[in-house]
Amino acid sequence: MEQTNHNPSPYEAGQKLRRIREAQHLKFRDVEQASQQIATRHNDRQFHIGLSRLADIECKGTVPSVFRLYSLAAIYRVDFRSLLGWYGIDLDALARDAGAIPLQQTSVMMMSAAENVPLPNLSILADGPEPTRSFYFGRHVRSWGVIPATLLGNLELEHKRYAFVGTDETFLHPVLRAGSFVQIDETRNRVVNSGWEGEWDRPIYLVETRDGYRFGWCSLRGSDLVLQPHPSSFRAAEILRYPAEAEIVGQVVAIAMRLDPEKRRRKHSSGDRG
């Protein structure tokens, strides 16, 4: 739904769009016809920009829908990300805003983009409100901010994914501490039931369930996937039907942990012992 906004930002954005149109010697009718082609190609009338609507966008500060903004970006050959910025939507703030939302369950965040599009600065993991649940990032990352990514060794952005362990995640404490930053190998998505010498060698998996994403030790018993916690977490094992209720995303292959014993001790002592 579109709305008329008299704040300076939408009005200035409309003026910028007008100047671009005029610089390309395009008339209202040219833009309308071009948007109709896009709407036809996508079989969706929402991409169409009528003459009166274009006038309102340019002269009255009317905020275009995301579909019409897409059409304008295509017609004027302007980066869509830039157009969003003109209307006050800064995609670089996406990770910060997501991390500031307090949620009860483990959730996932995928940050990915085309090669020529910069990604959000993820420094919020260090200087912003701490997410209470695990976040999951895409393959391509532009900036880690002050995250101690060097502890992960050589980052393999083309073949690995990365996750931030939420501050409420205590299932594998202390092997996988809350607030850790981990590297995940998606090619290792088959559960290994043996072959380790101790708890520090046992594979840790990122598991997608119907309720979200979980980290845990795993074992397969027929069609049951058992999520095994660390004994010190005082958590109970969870049994899920595999693969109907759970999917192995990959294995944790590197961990960067922030050592703050006093803070972690307080967090752990106040956790769920049920």
Short mmCIF file of C-alpha atoms in Angstrom, two decimals:
data_model
loop_
_atom_site.label_atom_id
_atom_site.label_comp_id
_atom_site.label_asym_id
_atom_site.label_seq_id
_atom_site.Cartn_x
_atom_site.Cartn_y
_atom_site.Cartn_z
CA MET A 1 0.00 0.00 0.00
CA GLU A 2 1.29 3.42 -0.88
CA GLN A 3 0.99 6.52 1.26
CA THR A 4 1.45 10.23 0.74
CA ASN A 5 4.26 11.48 2.94
CA HIS A 6 5.08 15.18 3.25
CA ASN A 7 8.42 14.65 4.98
CA PRO A 8 11.41 16.10 3.09
CA SER A 9 12.97 12.73 2.31
CA PRO A 10 10.20 11.27 0.04
CA TYR A 11 9.71 14.64 -1.66
CA GLU A 12 13.45 14.97 -2.34
CA ALA A 13 13.51 11.39 -3.61
CA GLY A 14 10.71 12.23 -6.01
CA GLN A 15 12.63 15.25 -7.25
CA LYS A 16 15.69 13.08 -7.87
CA LEU A 17 13.59 10.66 -9.87
CA ARG A 18 12.16 13.54 -11.90
CA ARG A 19 15.65 14.85 -12.70
CA ILE A 20 16.79 11.40 -13.81
CA ARG A 21 13.74 11.02 -16.05
CA GLU A 22 14.26 14.42 -17.62
CA ALA A 23 17.99 13.80 -18.11
CA GLN A 24 17.09 10.67 -20.08
CA HIS A 25 14.50 12.65 -22.12
CA LEU A 26 11.69 10.37 -20.98
CA LYS A 27 8.10 11.58 -20.85
CA PHE A 28 5.48 10.36 -18.40
CA ARG A 29 3.99 8.25 -21.17
CA ASP A 30 7.37 6.60 -21.86
CA VAL A 31 7.71 5.55 -18.22
CA GLU A 32 4.12 4.34 -18.08
CA GLN A 33 4.56 2.19 -21.19
CA ALA A 34 7.88 0.79 -20.00
CA SER A 35 6.38 -0.14 -16.62
CA GLN A 36 3.54 -1.87 -18.44
CA GLN A 37 6.09 -4.04 -20.24
CA ILE A 38 7.64 -5.00 -16.90
CA ALA A 39 4.20 -5.75 -15.43
CA THR A 40 3.38 -7.93 -18.44
CA ARG A 41 6.69 -9.75 -18.21
CA HIS A 42 6.09 -10.53 -14.52
CA ASN A 43 2.35 -11.05 -15.00
CA ASP A 44 1.72 -8.64 -12.12
CA ARG A 45 -0.10 -5.30 -12.40
CA GLN A 46 1.66 -4.03 -9.28
CA PHE A 47 4.72 -3.18 -11.40
CA HIS A 48 2.68 -0.79 -13.54
CA ILE A 49 3.04 2.98 -12.94
CA GLY A 50 0.13 5.08 -14.10
CA LEU A 51 0.59 8.65 -15.27
CA SER A 52 -1.09 10.21 -12.25
CA ARG A 53 0.84 7.96 -9.86
CA LEU A 54 4.16 8.97 -11.40
CA ALA A 55 3.19 12.63 -11.05
CA ASP A 56 2.35 12.08 -7.38
CA ILE A 57 5.69 10.33 -6.79
CA GLU A 58 7.66 13.16 -8.38
CA CYS A 59 5.69 16.18 -7.14
CA LYS A 60 3.82 15.21 -3.95
CA GLY A 61 6.25 12.99 -2.11
CA THR A 62 4.11 9.88 -2.54
CA VAL A 63 6.12 6.81 -1.54
CA PRO A 64 6.02 4.22 -4.34
CA SER A 65 5.33 0.60 -3.58
CA VAL A 66 8.29 -1.77 -3.72
CA PHE A 67 7.00 -3.05 -7.08
CA ARG A 68 6.84 0.41 -8.65
CA LEU A 69 10.21 1.31 -7.16
CA TYR A 70 11.60 -1.79 -8.86
CA SER A 71 10.12 -0.66 -12.19
CA LEU A 72 11.63 2.80 -11.80
CA ALA A 73 15.02 1.28 -11.02
CA ALA A 74 14.82 -0.88 -14.16
CA ILE A 75 13.57 1.92 -16.42
CA TYR A 76 16.09 4.51 -15.22
CA ARG A 77 18.96 2.01 -14.86
CA VAL A 78 19.45 3.04 -11.21
CA ASP A 79 20.66 0.68 -8.49
CA PHE A 80 17.64 -0.50 -6.49
CA ARG A 81 19.60 -0.27 -3.26
CA SER A 82 20.27 3.41 -3.94
CA LEU A 83 16.59 4.11 -4.52
CA LEU A 84 15.73 2.49 -1.20
CA GLY A 85 18.29 4.76 0.45
CA TRP A 86 16.60 7.83 -1.01
CA TYR A 87 13.44 6.81 0.83
CA GLY A 88 15.23 6.28 4.12
CA ILE A 89 15.71 2.52 3.92
CA ASP A 90 19.36 1.74 4.67
CA LEU A 91 20.09 -1.93 4.07
CA ASP A 92 23.37 -1.54 5.96
CA ALA A 93 21.23 -1.20 9.10
CA LEU A 94 19.42 -4.48 8.49
CA ALA A 95 21.70 -6.65 10.61
CA ARG A 96 21.72 -4.08 13.43
CA ASP A 97 17.93 -3.87 13.51
CA ALA A 98 17.56 -7.65 13.35
CA GLY A 99 20.04 -8.12 16.18
CA ALA A 100 18.21 -5.59 18.37
CA ILE A 101 14.92 -7.51 18.30
CA PRO A 102 14.53 -9.68 21.42
CA LEU A 103 13.13 -13.08 20.45
CA GLN A 104 12.50 -16.19 22.52
CA GLN A 105 13.59 -18.95 20.17
CA THR A 106 16.62 -19.59 18.01
CA SER A 107 16.23 -17.86 14.65
CA VAL A 108 18.24 -17.57 11.49
CA MET A 109 19.50 -14.60 9.53
CA MET A 110 20.81 -15.04 6.01
CA MET A 111 22.84 -12.17 4.61
CA SER A 112 23.72 -12.65 0.96
CA ALA A 113 23.84 -10.49 -2.13
CA ALA A 114 25.11 -10.30 -5.68
CA GLU A 115 28.83 -9.83 -6.13
CA ASN A 116 28.49 -6.13 -6.94
CA VAL A 117 26.18 -5.27 -4.04
CA PRO A 118 27.76 -4.45 -0.66
CA LEU A 119 26.48 -6.30 2.36
CA PRO A 120 25.47 -4.91 5.74
CA ASN A 121 28.29 -4.16 8.16
CA LEU A 122 28.02 -6.83 10.82
CA SER A 123 29.87 -4.95 13.54
CA ILE A 124 26.59 -4.85 15.48
CA LEU A 125 27.59 -8.18 16.95
CA ALA A 126 30.20 -6.33 18.97
CA ASP A 127 28.89 -2.82 19.58
CA GLY A 128 25.12 -3.23 19.47
CA PRO A 129 22.53 -5.00 21.63
CA GLU A 130 23.41 -8.65 21.92
CA PRO A 131 21.05 -11.00 20.07
CA THR A 132 19.65 -13.55 22.49
CA ARG A 133 19.37 -16.25 19.84
CA SER A 134 21.56 -17.77 17.19
CA PHE A 135 21.88 -15.99 13.84
CA TYR A 136 22.90 -17.63 10.58
CA PHE A 137 24.67 -15.65 7.84
CA GLY A 138 25.05 -16.32 4.12
CA ARG A 139 28.18 -17.21 2.23
CA HIS A 140 29.26 -13.74 1.18
CA VAL A 141 30.38 -11.30 3.84
CA ARG A 142 31.88 -7.86 3.23
CA SER A 143 32.80 -6.68 6.72
CA TRP A 144 33.05 -8.41 10.08
CA GLY A 145 33.51 -5.18 12.04
CA VAL A 146 35.40 -5.94 15.23
CA ILE A 147 34.38 -9.60 15.39
CA PRO A 148 37.51 -11.70 16.08
CA ALA A 149 37.21 -13.42 12.72
CA THR A 150 40.96 -14.10 12.64
CA LEU A 151 40.35 -16.82 15.21
CA LEU A 152 38.45 -18.71 12.54
CA GLY A 153 41.55 -19.12 10.43
CA ASN A 154 41.21 -18.56 6.71
CA LEU A 155 37.66 -17.51 5.90
CA GLU A 156 36.25 -19.48 2.97
CA LEU A 157 33.47 -17.17 1.89
CA GLU A 158 32.66 -19.16 -1.23
CA HIS A 159 32.14 -22.52 0.44
CA LYS A 160 31.28 -21.92 4.09
CA ARG A 161 28.55 -20.25 6.09
CA TYR A 162 28.83 -18.45 9.38
CA ALA A 163 26.62 -18.17 12.45
CA PHE A 164 26.43 -16.14 15.64
CA VAL A 165 25.42 -18.14 18.70
CA GLY A 166 22.74 -16.22 20.59
CA THR A 167 23.24 -15.20 24.20
CA ASP A 168 20.44 -17.56 25.33
CA GLU A 169 21.99 -20.58 23.60
CA THR A 170 23.29 -22.85 26.40
CA PHE A 171 22.55 -26.30 24.93
CA LEU A 172 26.25 -27.16 24.46
CA HIS A 173 27.77 -24.92 27.13
CA PRO A 174 30.71 -24.81 27.74
CA VAL A 175 31.90 -26.49 24.50
CA LEU A 176 29.88 -23.99 22.45
CA ARG A 177 29.42 -20.85 24.51
CA ALA A 178 26.72 -18.26 24.07
CA GLY A 179 28.08 -15.38 22.01
CA SER A 180 30.41 -17.57 19.94
CA PHE A 181 30.99 -17.00 16.24
CA VAL A 182 31.20 -20.20 14.21
CA GLN A 183 32.03 -21.43 10.74
CA ILE A 184 29.79 -24.10 9.20
CA ASP A 185 30.69 -26.56 6.46
CA GLU A 186 27.51 -27.39 4.55
CA THR A 187 29.15 -30.34 2.79
CA ARG A 188 29.33 -32.15 6.14
CA ASN A 189 25.61 -32.64 6.53
CA ARG A 190 25.57 -36.34 7.37
CA VAL A 191 25.53 -37.33 11.01
CA VAL A 192 28.66 -39.12 12.21
CA ASN A 193 27.82 -41.49 15.07
CA SER A 194 31.37 -42.40 16.10
CA GLY A 195 35.04 -41.66 15.59
CA TRP A 196 35.76 -38.95 18.19
CA GLU A 197 37.90 -39.27 21.31
CA GLY A 198 36.14 -36.80 23.60
CA GLU A 199 33.53 -34.08 23.85
CA TRP A 200 35.84 -31.47 22.30
CA ASP A 201 36.26 -33.66 19.19
CA ARG A 202 32.62 -34.67 18.80
CA PRO A 203 30.99 -33.04 15.75
CA ILE A 204 28.59 -30.15 16.42
CA TYR A 205 25.82 -29.65 13.88
CA LEU A 206 23.54 -26.79 12.96
CA VAL A 207 20.07 -28.31 12.68
CA GLU A 208 17.01 -26.73 11.10
CA THR A 209 13.78 -27.72 12.83
CA ARG A 210 10.18 -26.66 12.42
CA ASP A 211 10.72 -24.17 15.24
CA GLY A 212 13.97 -22.69 13.96
CA TYR A 213 17.68 -23.48 14.14
CA ARG A 214 19.56 -25.35 16.84
CA PHE A 215 23.16 -26.31 17.60
CA GLY A 216 23.77 -29.72 19.10
CA TRP A 217 25.57 -33.03 19.14
CA CYS A 218 23.60 -35.44 16.98
CA SER A 219 23.02 -39.14 16.61
CA LEU A 220 20.70 -41.09 14.35
CA ARG A 221 18.60 -43.94 15.68
CA GLY A 222 16.62 -45.25 12.77
CA SER A 223 14.36 -42.39 11.71
CA ASP A 224 14.96 -40.46 14.95
CA LEU A 225 17.50 -37.64 15.20
CA VAL A 226 18.68 -37.16 18.78
CA LEU A 227 19.93 -33.69 19.74
CA GLN A 228 22.28 -34.31 22.64
CA PRO A 229 23.15 -31.43 25.02
CA HIS A 230 26.31 -31.04 27.10
CA PRO A 231 25.81 -32.49 30.61
CA SER A 232 26.82 -29.17 32.15
CA SER A 233 23.95 -27.39 30.40
CA PHE A 234 21.37 -29.25 32.52
CA ARG A 235 19.23 -29.57 29.40
CA ALA A 236 17.37 -32.65 28.25
CA ALA A 237 18.03 -34.43 24.97
CA GLU A 238 15.55 -33.80 22.16
CA ILE A 239 14.30 -36.42 19.71
CA LEU A 240 13.05 -35.34 16.29
CA ARG A 241 11.78 -37.32 13.33
CA TYR A 242 14.40 -37.25 10.55
CA PRO A 243 14.12 -35.82 7.98
CA ALA A 244 10.45 -34.87 8.50
CA GLU A 245 11.07 -32.63 11.51
CA ALA A 246 14.76 -31.81 11.22
CA GLU A 247 17.41 -31.15 8.57
CA ILE A 248 21.19 -31.06 9.06
CA VAL A 249 22.45 -27.75 7.67
CA GLY A 250 26.11 -28.55 8.27
CA GLN A 251 28.87 -29.16 10.79
CA VAL A 252 30.60 -26.53 12.88
CA VAL A 253 34.25 -26.58 11.81
CA ALA A 254 35.63 -23.50 13.58
CA ILE A 255 34.67 -21.51 16.65
CA ALA A 256 35.64 -18.04 17.86
CA MET A 257 34.58 -17.71 21.50
CA ARG A 258 34.57 -14.57 23.57
CA LEU A 259 36.00 -15.48 26.98
CA ASP A 260 34.12 -13.49 29.60
CA PRO A 261 33.90 -16.03 32.45
CA GLU A 262 32.07 -13.81 34.93
CA LYS A 263 29.37 -12.82 32.45
CA ARG A 264 28.97 -16.36 31.15
CA ARG A 265 28.80 -17.76 34.70
CA ARG A 266 25.94 -15.40 35.57
CA LYS A 267 24.16 -16.25 32.34
CA HIS A 268 24.60 -19.98 32.80
CA SER A 269 23.52 -20.00 36.45
CA SER A 270 20.28 -18.22 35.55
CA GLY A 271 19.46 -20.57 32.64
CA ASP A 272 16.79 -23.22 32.38
CA ARG A 273 17.78 -26.33 34.35
CA GLY A 274 14.70 -28.25 33.28
#
